[in-house]
Coordinates of C-alpha atoms and ligand atoms in Angstrom, one line a residue:
X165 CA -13.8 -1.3 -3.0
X166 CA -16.3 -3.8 -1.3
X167 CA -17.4 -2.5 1.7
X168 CA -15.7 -4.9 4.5
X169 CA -16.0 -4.7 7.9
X170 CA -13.3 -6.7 10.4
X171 CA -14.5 -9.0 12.8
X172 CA -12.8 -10.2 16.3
X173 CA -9.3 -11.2 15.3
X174 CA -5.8 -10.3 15.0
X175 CA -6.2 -7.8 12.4
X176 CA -9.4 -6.0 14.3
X177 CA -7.3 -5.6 17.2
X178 CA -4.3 -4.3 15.0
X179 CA -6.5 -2.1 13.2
X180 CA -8.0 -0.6 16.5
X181 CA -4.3 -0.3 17.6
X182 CA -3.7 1.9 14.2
X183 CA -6.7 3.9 14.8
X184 CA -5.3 5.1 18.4
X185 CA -2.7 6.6 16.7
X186 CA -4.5 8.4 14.1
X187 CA -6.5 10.3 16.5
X188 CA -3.6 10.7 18.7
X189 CA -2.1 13.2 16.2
X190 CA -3.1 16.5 15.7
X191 CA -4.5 18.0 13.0
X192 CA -2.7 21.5 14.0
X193 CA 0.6 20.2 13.9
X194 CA 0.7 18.2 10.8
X195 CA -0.6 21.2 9.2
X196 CA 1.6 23.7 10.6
X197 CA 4.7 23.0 8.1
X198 CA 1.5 23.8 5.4
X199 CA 1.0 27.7 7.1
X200 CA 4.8 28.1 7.1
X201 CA 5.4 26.9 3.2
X202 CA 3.2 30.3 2.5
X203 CA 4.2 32.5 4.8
X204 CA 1.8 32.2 7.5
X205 CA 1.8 31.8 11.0
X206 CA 0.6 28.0 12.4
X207 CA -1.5 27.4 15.5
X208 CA 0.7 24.9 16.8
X209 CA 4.3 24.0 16.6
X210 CA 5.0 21.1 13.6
X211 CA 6.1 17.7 14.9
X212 CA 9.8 16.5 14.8
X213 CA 11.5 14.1 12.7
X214 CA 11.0 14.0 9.1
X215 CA 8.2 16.6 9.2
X216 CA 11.1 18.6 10.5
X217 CA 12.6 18.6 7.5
X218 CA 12.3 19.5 3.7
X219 CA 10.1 16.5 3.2
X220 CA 7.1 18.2 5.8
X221 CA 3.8 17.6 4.5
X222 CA 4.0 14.1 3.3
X223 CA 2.6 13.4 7.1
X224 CA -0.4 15.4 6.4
X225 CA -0.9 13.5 3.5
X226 CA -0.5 10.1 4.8
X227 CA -3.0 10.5 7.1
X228 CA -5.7 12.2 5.1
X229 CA -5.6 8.8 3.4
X230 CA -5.4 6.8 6.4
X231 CA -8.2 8.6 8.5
X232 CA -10.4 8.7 5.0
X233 CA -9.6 4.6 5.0
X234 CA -10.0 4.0 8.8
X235 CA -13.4 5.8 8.3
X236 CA -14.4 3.9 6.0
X237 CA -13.1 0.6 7.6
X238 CA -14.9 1.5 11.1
X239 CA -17.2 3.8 10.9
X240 CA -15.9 6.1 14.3
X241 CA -17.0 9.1 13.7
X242 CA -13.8 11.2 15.7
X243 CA -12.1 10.2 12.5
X244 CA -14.6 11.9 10.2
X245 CA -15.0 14.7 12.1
X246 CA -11.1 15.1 12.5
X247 CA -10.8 14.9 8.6
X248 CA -13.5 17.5 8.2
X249 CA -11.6 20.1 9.8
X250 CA -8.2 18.9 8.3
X251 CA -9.8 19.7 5.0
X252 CA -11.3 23.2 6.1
X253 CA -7.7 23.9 7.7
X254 CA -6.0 22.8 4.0
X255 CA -8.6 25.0 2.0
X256 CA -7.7 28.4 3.9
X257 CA -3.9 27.1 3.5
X258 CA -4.6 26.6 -0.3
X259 CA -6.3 29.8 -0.4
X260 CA -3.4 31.9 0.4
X261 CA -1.6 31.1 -3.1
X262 CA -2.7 32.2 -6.2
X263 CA -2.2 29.1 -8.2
X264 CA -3.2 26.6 -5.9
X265 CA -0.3 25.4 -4.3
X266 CA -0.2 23.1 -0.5
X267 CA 2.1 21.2 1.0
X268 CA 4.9 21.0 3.6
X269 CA 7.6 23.5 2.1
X270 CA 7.7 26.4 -0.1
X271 CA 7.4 25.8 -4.0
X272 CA 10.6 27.6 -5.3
X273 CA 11.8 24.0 -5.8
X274 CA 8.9 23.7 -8.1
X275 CA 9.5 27.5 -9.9
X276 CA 13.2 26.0 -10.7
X277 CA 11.9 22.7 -12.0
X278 CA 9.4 24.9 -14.0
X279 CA 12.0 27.4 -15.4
X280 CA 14.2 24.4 -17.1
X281 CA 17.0 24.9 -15.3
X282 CA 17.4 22.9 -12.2
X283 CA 19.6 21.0 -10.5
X284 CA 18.5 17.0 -9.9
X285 CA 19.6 13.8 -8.5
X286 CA 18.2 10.9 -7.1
X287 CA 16.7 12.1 -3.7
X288 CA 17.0 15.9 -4.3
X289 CA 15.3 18.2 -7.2
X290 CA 15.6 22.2 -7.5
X291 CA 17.4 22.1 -4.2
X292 CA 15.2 20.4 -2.3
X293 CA 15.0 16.5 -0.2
X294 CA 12.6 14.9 -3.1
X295 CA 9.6 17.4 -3.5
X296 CA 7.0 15.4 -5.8
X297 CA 7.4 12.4 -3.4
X298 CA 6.4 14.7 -0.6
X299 CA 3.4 16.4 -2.5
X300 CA 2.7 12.8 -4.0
X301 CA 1.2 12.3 -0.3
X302 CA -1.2 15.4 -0.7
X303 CA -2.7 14.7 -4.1
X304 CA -3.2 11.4 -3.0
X305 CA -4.7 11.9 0.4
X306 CA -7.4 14.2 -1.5
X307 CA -7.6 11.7 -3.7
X308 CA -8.5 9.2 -0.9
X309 CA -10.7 11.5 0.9
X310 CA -12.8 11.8 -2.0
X311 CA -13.5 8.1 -2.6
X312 CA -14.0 7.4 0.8
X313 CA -16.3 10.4 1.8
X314 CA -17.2 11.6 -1.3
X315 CA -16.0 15.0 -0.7
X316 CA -16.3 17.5 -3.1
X317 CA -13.8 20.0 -0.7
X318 CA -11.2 17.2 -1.1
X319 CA -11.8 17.3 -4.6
X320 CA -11.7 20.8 -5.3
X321 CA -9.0 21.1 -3.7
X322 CA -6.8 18.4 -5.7
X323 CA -7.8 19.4 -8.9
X324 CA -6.4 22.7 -7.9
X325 CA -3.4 21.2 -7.2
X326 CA -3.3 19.7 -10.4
X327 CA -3.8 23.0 -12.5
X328 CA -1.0 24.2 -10.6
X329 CA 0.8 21.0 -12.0
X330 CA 0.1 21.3 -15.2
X331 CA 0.9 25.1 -15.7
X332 CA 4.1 24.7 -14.2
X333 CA 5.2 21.6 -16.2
X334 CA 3.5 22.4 -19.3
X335 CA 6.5 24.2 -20.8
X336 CA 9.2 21.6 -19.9
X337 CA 10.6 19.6 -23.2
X338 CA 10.9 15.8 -22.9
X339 CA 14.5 15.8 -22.3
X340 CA 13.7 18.3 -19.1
X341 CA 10.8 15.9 -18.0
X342 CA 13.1 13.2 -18.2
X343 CA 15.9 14.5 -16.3
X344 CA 13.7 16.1 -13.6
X345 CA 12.1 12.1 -12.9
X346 CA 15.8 11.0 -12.3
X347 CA 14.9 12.5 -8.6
X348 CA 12.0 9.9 -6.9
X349 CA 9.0 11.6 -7.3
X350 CA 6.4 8.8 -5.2
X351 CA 3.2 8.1 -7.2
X352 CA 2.7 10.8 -9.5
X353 CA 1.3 8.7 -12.8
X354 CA -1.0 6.6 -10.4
X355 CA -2.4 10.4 -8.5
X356 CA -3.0 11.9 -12.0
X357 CA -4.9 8.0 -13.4
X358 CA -6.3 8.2 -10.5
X359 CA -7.7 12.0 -11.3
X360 CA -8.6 11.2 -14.7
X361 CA -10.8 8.1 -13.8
X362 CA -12.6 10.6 -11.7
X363 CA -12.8 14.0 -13.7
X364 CA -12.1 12.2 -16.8
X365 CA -10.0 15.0 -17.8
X366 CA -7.8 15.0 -20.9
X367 CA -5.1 17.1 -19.6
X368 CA -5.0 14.2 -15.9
X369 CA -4.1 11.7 -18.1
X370 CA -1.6 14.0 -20.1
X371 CA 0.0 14.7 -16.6
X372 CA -0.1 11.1 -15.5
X373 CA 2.3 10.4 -18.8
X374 CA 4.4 13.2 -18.4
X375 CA 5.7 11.5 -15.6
X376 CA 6.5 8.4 -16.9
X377 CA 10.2 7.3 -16.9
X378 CA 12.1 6.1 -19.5
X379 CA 15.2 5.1 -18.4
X380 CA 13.4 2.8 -15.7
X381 CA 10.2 1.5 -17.2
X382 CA 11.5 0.9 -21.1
X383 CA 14.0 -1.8 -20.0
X384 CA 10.7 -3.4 -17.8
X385 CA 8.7 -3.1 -21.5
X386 CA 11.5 -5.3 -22.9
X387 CA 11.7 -7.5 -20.2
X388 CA 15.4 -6.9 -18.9
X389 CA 15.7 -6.7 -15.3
X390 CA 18.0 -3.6 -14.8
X391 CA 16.0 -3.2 -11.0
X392 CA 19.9 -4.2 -9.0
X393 CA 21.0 -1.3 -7.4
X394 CA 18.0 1.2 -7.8
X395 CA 16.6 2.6 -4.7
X396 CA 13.0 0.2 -4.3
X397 CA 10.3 2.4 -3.3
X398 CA 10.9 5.2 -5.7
X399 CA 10.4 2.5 -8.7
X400 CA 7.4 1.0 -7.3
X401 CA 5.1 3.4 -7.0
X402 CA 6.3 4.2 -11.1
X403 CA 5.2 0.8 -11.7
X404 CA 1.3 0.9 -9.5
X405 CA 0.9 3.9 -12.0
X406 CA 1.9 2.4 -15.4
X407 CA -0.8 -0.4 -14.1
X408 CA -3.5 2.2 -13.6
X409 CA -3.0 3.3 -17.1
X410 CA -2.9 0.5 -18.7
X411 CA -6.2 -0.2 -16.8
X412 CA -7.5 3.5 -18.6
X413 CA -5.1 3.4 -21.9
X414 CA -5.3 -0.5 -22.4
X415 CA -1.7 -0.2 -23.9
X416 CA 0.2 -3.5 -23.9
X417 CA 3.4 -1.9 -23.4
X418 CA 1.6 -0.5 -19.6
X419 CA 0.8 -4.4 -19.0
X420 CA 3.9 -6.0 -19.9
X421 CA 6.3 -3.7 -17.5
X422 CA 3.9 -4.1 -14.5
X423 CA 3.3 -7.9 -14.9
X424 CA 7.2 -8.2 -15.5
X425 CA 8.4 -5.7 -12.8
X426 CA 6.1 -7.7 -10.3
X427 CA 7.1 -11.4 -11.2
X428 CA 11.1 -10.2 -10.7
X429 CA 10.7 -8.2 -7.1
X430 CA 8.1 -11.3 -6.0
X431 CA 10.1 -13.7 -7.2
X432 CA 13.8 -13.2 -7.4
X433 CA 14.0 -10.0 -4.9
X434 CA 11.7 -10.8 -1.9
X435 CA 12.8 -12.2 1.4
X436 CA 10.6 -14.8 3.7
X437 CA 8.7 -12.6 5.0
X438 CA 7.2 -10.8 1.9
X439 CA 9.4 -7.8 1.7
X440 CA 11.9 -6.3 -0.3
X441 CA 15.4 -4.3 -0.7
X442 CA 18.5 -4.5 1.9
X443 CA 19.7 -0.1 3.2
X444 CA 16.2 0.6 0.6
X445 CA 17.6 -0.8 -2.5
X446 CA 17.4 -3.8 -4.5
X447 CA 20.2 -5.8 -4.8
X448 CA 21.2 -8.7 -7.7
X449 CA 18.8 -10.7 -8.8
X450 CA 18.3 -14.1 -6.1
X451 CA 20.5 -12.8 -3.5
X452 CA 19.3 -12.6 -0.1
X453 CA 21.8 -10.8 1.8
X454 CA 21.0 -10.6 6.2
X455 CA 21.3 -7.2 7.6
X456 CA 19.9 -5.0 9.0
X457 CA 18.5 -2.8 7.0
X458 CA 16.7 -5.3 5.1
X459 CA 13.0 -4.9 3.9
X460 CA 11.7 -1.3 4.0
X461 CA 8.1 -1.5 4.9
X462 CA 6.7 0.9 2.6
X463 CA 7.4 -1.1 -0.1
X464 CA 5.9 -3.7 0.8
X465 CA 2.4 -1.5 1.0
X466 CA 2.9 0.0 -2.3
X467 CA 3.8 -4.1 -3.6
X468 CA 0.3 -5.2 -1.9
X469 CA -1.4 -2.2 -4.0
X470 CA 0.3 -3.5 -7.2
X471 CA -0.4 -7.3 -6.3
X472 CA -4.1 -5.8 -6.0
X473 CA -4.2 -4.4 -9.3
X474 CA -2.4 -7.4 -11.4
X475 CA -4.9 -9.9 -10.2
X476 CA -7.8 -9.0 -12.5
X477 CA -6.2 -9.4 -15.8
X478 CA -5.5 -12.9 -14.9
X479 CA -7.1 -14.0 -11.8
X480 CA -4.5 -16.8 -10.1
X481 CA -4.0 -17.9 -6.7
X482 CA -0.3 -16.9 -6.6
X483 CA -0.9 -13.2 -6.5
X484 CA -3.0 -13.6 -3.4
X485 CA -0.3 -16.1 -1.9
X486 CA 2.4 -13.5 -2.1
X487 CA -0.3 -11.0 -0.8
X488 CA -0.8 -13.1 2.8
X489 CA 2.6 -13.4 3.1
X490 CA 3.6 -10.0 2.7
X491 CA 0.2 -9.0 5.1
X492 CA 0.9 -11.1 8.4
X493 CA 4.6 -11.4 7.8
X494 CA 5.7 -7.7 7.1
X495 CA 2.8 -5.2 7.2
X496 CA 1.1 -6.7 10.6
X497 CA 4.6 -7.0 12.2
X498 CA 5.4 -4.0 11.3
X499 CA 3.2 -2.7 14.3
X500 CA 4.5 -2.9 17.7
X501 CA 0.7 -4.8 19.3
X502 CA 1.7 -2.5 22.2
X503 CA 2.2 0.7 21.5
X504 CA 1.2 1.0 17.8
X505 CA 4.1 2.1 16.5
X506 CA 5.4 1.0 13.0
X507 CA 9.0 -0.2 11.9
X508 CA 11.2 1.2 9.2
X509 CA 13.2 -1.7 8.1
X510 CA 12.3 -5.3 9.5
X511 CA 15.7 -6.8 10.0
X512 CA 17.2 -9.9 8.6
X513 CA 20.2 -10.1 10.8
X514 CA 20.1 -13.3 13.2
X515 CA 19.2 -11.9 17.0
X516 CA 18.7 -8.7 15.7
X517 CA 15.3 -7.2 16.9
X518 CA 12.2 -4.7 15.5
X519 CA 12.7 -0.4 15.9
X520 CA 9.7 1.4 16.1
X521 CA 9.5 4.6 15.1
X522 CA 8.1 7.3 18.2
X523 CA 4.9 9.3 18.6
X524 CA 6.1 12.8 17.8
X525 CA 9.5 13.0 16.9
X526 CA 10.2 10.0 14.0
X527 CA 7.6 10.9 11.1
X528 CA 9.3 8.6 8.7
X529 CA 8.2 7.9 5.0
X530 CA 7.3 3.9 6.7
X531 CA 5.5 6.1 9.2
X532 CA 3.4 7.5 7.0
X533 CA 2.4 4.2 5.0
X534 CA 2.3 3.0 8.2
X535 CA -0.8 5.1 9.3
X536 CA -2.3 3.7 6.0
X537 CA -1.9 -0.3 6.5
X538 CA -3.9 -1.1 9.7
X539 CA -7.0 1.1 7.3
X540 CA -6.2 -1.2 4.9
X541 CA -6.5 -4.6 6.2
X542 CA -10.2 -4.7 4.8
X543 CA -8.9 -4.7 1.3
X544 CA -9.3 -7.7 -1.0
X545 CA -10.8 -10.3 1.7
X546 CA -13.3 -10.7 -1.0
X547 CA -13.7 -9.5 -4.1
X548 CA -16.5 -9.8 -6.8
X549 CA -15.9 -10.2 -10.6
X550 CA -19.3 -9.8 -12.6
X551 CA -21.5 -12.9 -10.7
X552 CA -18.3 -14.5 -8.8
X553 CA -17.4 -14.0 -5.4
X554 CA -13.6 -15.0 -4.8
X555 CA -12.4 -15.4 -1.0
X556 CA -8.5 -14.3 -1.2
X557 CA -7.9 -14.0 2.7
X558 CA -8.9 -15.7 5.5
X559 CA -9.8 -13.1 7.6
X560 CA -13.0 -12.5 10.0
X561 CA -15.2 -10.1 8.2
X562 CA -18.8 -9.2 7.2
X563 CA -19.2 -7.5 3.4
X564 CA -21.5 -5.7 2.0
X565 CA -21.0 -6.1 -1.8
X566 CA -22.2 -5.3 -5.1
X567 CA -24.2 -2.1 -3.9
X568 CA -25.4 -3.5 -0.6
X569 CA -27.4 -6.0 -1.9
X570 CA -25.3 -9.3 -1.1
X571 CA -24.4 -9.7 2.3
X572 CA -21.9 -12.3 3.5
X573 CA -19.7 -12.9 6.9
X574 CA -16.7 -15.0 7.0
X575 CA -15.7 -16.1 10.5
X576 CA -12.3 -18.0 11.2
X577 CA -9.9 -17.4 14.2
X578 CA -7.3 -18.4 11.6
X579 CA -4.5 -18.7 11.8
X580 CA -5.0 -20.3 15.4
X581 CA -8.1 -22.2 14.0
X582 CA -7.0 -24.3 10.7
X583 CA -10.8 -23.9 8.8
X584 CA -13.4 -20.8 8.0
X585 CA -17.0 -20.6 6.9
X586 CA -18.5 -17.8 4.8
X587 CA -22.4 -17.6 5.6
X588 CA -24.9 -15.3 3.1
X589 CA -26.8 -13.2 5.1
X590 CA -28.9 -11.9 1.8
X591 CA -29.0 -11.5 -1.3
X592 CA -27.5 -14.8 -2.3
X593 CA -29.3 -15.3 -6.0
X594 CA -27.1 -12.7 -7.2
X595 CA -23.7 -14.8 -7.1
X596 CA -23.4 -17.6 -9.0
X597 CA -19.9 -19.3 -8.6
X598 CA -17.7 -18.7 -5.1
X599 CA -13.7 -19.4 -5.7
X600 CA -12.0 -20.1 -2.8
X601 CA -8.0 -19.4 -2.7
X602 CA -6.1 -22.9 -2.4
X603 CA -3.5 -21.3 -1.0
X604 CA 0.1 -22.9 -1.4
X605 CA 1.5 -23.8 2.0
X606 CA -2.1 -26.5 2.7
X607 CA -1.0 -29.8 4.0
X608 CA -3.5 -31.2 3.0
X609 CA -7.1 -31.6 0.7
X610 CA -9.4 -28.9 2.3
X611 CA -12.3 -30.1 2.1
X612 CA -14.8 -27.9 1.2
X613 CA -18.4 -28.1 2.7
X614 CA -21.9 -26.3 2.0
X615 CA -24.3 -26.5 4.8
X616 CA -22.4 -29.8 6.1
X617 CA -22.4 -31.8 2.6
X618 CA -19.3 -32.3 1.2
X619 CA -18.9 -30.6 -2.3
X620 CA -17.4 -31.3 -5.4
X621 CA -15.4 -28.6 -6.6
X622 CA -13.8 -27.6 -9.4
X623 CA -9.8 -26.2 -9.5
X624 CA -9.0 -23.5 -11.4
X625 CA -5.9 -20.8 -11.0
X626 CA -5.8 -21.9 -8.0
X627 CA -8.9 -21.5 -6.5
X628 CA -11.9 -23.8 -5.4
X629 CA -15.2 -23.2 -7.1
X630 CA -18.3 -23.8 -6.6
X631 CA -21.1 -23.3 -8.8
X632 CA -24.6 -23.4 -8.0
X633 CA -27.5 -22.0 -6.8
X634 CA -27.5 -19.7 -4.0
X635 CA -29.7 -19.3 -0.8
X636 CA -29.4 -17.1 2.3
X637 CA -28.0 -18.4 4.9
X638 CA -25.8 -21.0 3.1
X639 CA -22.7 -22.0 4.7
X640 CA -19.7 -22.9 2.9
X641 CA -17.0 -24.0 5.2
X642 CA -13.1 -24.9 4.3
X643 CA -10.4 -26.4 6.0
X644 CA -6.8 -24.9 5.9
X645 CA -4.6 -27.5 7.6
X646 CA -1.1 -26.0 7.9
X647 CA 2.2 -27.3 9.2
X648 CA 5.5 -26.9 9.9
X649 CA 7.7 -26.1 6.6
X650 CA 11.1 -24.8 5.6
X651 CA 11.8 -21.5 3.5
X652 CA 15.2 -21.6 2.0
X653 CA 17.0 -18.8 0.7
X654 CA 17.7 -18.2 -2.9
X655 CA 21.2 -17.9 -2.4
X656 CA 22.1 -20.5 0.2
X657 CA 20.6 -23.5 1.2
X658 CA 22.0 -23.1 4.8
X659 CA 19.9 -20.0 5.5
X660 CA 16.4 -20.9 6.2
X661 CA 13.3 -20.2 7.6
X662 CA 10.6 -21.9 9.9
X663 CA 6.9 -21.4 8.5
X664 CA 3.8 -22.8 10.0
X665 CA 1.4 -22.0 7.1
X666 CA 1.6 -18.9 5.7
X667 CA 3.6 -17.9 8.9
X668 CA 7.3 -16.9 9.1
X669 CA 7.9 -18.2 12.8
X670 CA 10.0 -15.6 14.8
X671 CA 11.7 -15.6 19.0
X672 CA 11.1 -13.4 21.8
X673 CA 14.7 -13.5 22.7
X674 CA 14.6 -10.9 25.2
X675 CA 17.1 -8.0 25.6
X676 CA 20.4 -9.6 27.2
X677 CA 23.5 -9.6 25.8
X678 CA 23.1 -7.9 22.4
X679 CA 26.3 -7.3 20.5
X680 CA 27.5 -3.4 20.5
X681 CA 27.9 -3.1 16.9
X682 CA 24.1 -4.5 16.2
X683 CA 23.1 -1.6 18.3
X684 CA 23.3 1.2 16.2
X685 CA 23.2 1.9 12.5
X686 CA 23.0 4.4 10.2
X687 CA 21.9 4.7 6.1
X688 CA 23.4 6.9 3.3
X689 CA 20.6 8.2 1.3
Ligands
LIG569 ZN1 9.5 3.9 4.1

């Protein structure tokens, strides 16, 4: 990743806002369900909610990869020092078992997956509420903590993890591996790519296939659409790790379910706003059923990560259109400005209103990714392909790019100012061609500027180039006129959406007179 830095703006303040919380939480207490899964005694009590549960741990996780991100993305040292000793209070926990073993519950779940004879179904495995999804969260905050920090801790500690992994699934037959992925087992392939890319380890990438699964992704391969009635985010996740091996195997087959699987959820599954599923599943194909329950928020954070990785093998516009959407519409709503706190679902139903989940007692999965999207709003403002810079998002920013020797800013106050200018600060000779995103919802030509003089530019994929040579402190400036537009729904004409831009336009409509029955709701999972 570029390194990006926010600038004044609606995502700096959210992203401050998201930080609060991180340090808020204790490192104590999100590891205490860690001490317990072995048998020893925790300094603190373990927080409520989910990490209350069989699922404990996946917290811990979360925000090993948010704090590593949030780092990264500000620089506040509290959160670096606060990982530090989360990592020295993981390495005693992992030090207590013999093959390597941490997370939030104790691994006979695991020994009767390893033995071959286990019970499974979709949200429970060897007795337990969905155990790889959980531990998913701690390979992958490791994972995180090592890219962002470099640390070799974090990284000894994961490939631990992994041997433990491998020995225990090494002796399972196909037909086992299959049946055990029938339970939603989180991001396994893309934690095991991910490991290989790093260690380049044979036996990673052997892992990383061993969970791929059949009865879900072959269909994808072939192009049939067999997504209605599957639970969204535990085939997601499947799908950001069949992309990161393509991007290491360069199999078609990898390419063609990814690019597939993404066109049908963006295009005949997603509501206005960028999200996905109604109660956390998908329904038919171009049906937009109002509820409740609609659009858990998680998956929209693990669709932005897939959107991410589908744009390089064939750079167009509409992938970073479906990404703005999704980011102002779902994952910035999804925090209450206020308090910080994230949704769950982001309801559909007319004059129905946002849940939050609570400081210490809520710990759901969307509280988890949650902690990870306000870290992430500094991905994919810019990114750089060999000598071209392309500007996806209009968002206030400085970069430091291709090893710290170009330097660029952006500043806009979109999308209450309609225009943005990127300025090089240094190192301009080594870009070549800038591509701009035309995004869809313009009004209008934006005219695009350098140092004041109108330019002639090229379209391609959607974007705007310019080619030509470079000098610090050039300023390319764009217009983005916006107005007011309709969204219609796939189904029916009659239900529709005001957008101004990119924007889904929403009311404050206060707190009287809510109906009874819109009050209170529960899910079968
Ligand atoms: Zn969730």
């Amino acid at each position: 990743m570029e390194n990006i830095q926010l600038l004044d703006g609606l995502f700096y303040d959210s992203q401050l806002k998201g930080k609060e919380y991180l340090l808020y939480l204790d490192v104590d207490r999100l590891v205490a369900p860690c001490y317990e899964a072995v048998n020893k005694q925790p300094k603190k009590e373990r927080y409520g909610g989910w990490e209350s549960t069989p699922i404990a741990g996946h917290s811990i996780g979360h925000w090993l990869s948010a704090t590593a991100t949030m780092y990264q993305a500000t620089k506040d040292e509290k959160l670096l020092s606060n990982l530090k000793y989360a990592l020295s209070e993981l390495q005693k926990i992992q030090s207590y078992d013999e093959e390597g073993y941490i997370s939030g519950f104790p691994k006979d779940c695991f020994n009767q997956v390893f033995s071959g004879d286990f019970q499974v179904d979709n949200f429970s495995l060897g007795d337990s509420w969905v155990p790889w999804y959980s531990i998913h969260k701690i390979f992958a905050g490791f994972i995180d903590v090592y890219h962002c920090i470099k640390s070799q801790k974090a990284l000894d500690m994961v490939v631990k993890l992994s041997n433990w992994a491998y020995n225990g699934l090494k002796n399972l037959s196909e037909v086992q591996l299959q049946k055990m992925l029938i339970c939603e087992h989180g991001g396994m392939i893309e934690v095991f790519a991910d490991l290989y890319h790093i260690t380049q380890e044979k036996r990673n990438l052997e892992l990383a296939e061993k969970f791929y699964h059949k009865a879900v992704l072959d269909p994808l391969a072939s192009n049939k659409d067999v997504l209605e009635g599957k639970h969204a985010n535990t085939q997601i996740p499947k799908v950001i790790g069949v992309a990161k091996l393509y991007n290491i195997t360069g199999k078609e087959k990898y390419k063609q379910i990814a690019t597939f699987f993404w066109n049908e959820v963006v295009y005949s599954r997603t509501y206005a706003i960028g999200g996905n599923s109604i109660r956390e599943h998908f329904g038919p194909k171009n049906a937009e059923e109002l509820g409740i329950l609609t659009t858990e928020t998680c998956n929209t954070y693990n669709m932005l990560k897939l959107t991410e990785l589908l744009f390089p093998w064939q750079p167009s516009a509409h992938y970073y259109d479906y990404y703005e959407r999704a980011l102002y519409n779902h994952i910035l709503a999804s925090q209450d400005p206020d308090s910080g706190m994230k949704t769950y679902f982001v309801s559909s139903e007319p004059g129905h209103f946002k849940i939050y989940h609570s400081q210490d007692h809520s710990f759901w999965c969307c509280t988890g990714s949650g902690m990870e999207n306000p870290a992430r709003y500094n991905r994919n403002i810019f990114e750089i392909s060999e000598d071209t810079l392309y500007i996806h998002l209009f968002i206030a920013s400085k970069a430091s790019i291709m090893n710290e020797k170009v330097k660029i800013e952006q500043k806009t106050d979109f999308p209450f100012q309609q225009s943005a200018q990127v300025i090089f600060k240094t190192g301009s000779e080594a870009i070549k061609k800038i591509n701009i995103r035309k995004p869809y919802w313009l009004t209008d030509f934006n005219q695009v500027r350098v140092n004041n003089s109108p330019q002639q530019v090229v379209e391609k994929n959607g974007y705007l180039m310019i080619e030509r040579e470079w000098k610090d402190g050039d300023e390319i400036s764009y217009e983005l006129p916006m107005n007011l537009h309709r969204y219609y729904a796939k189904d029916d004409k009659h239900k529709q959406v005001i957008m101004y831009g990119p924007l889904v336009l929403a009311g404050a409509l206060g707190r009287e007179n809510f109906r009874k029955q819109i009050l209170c709701v529960t899910i079968n999972r």
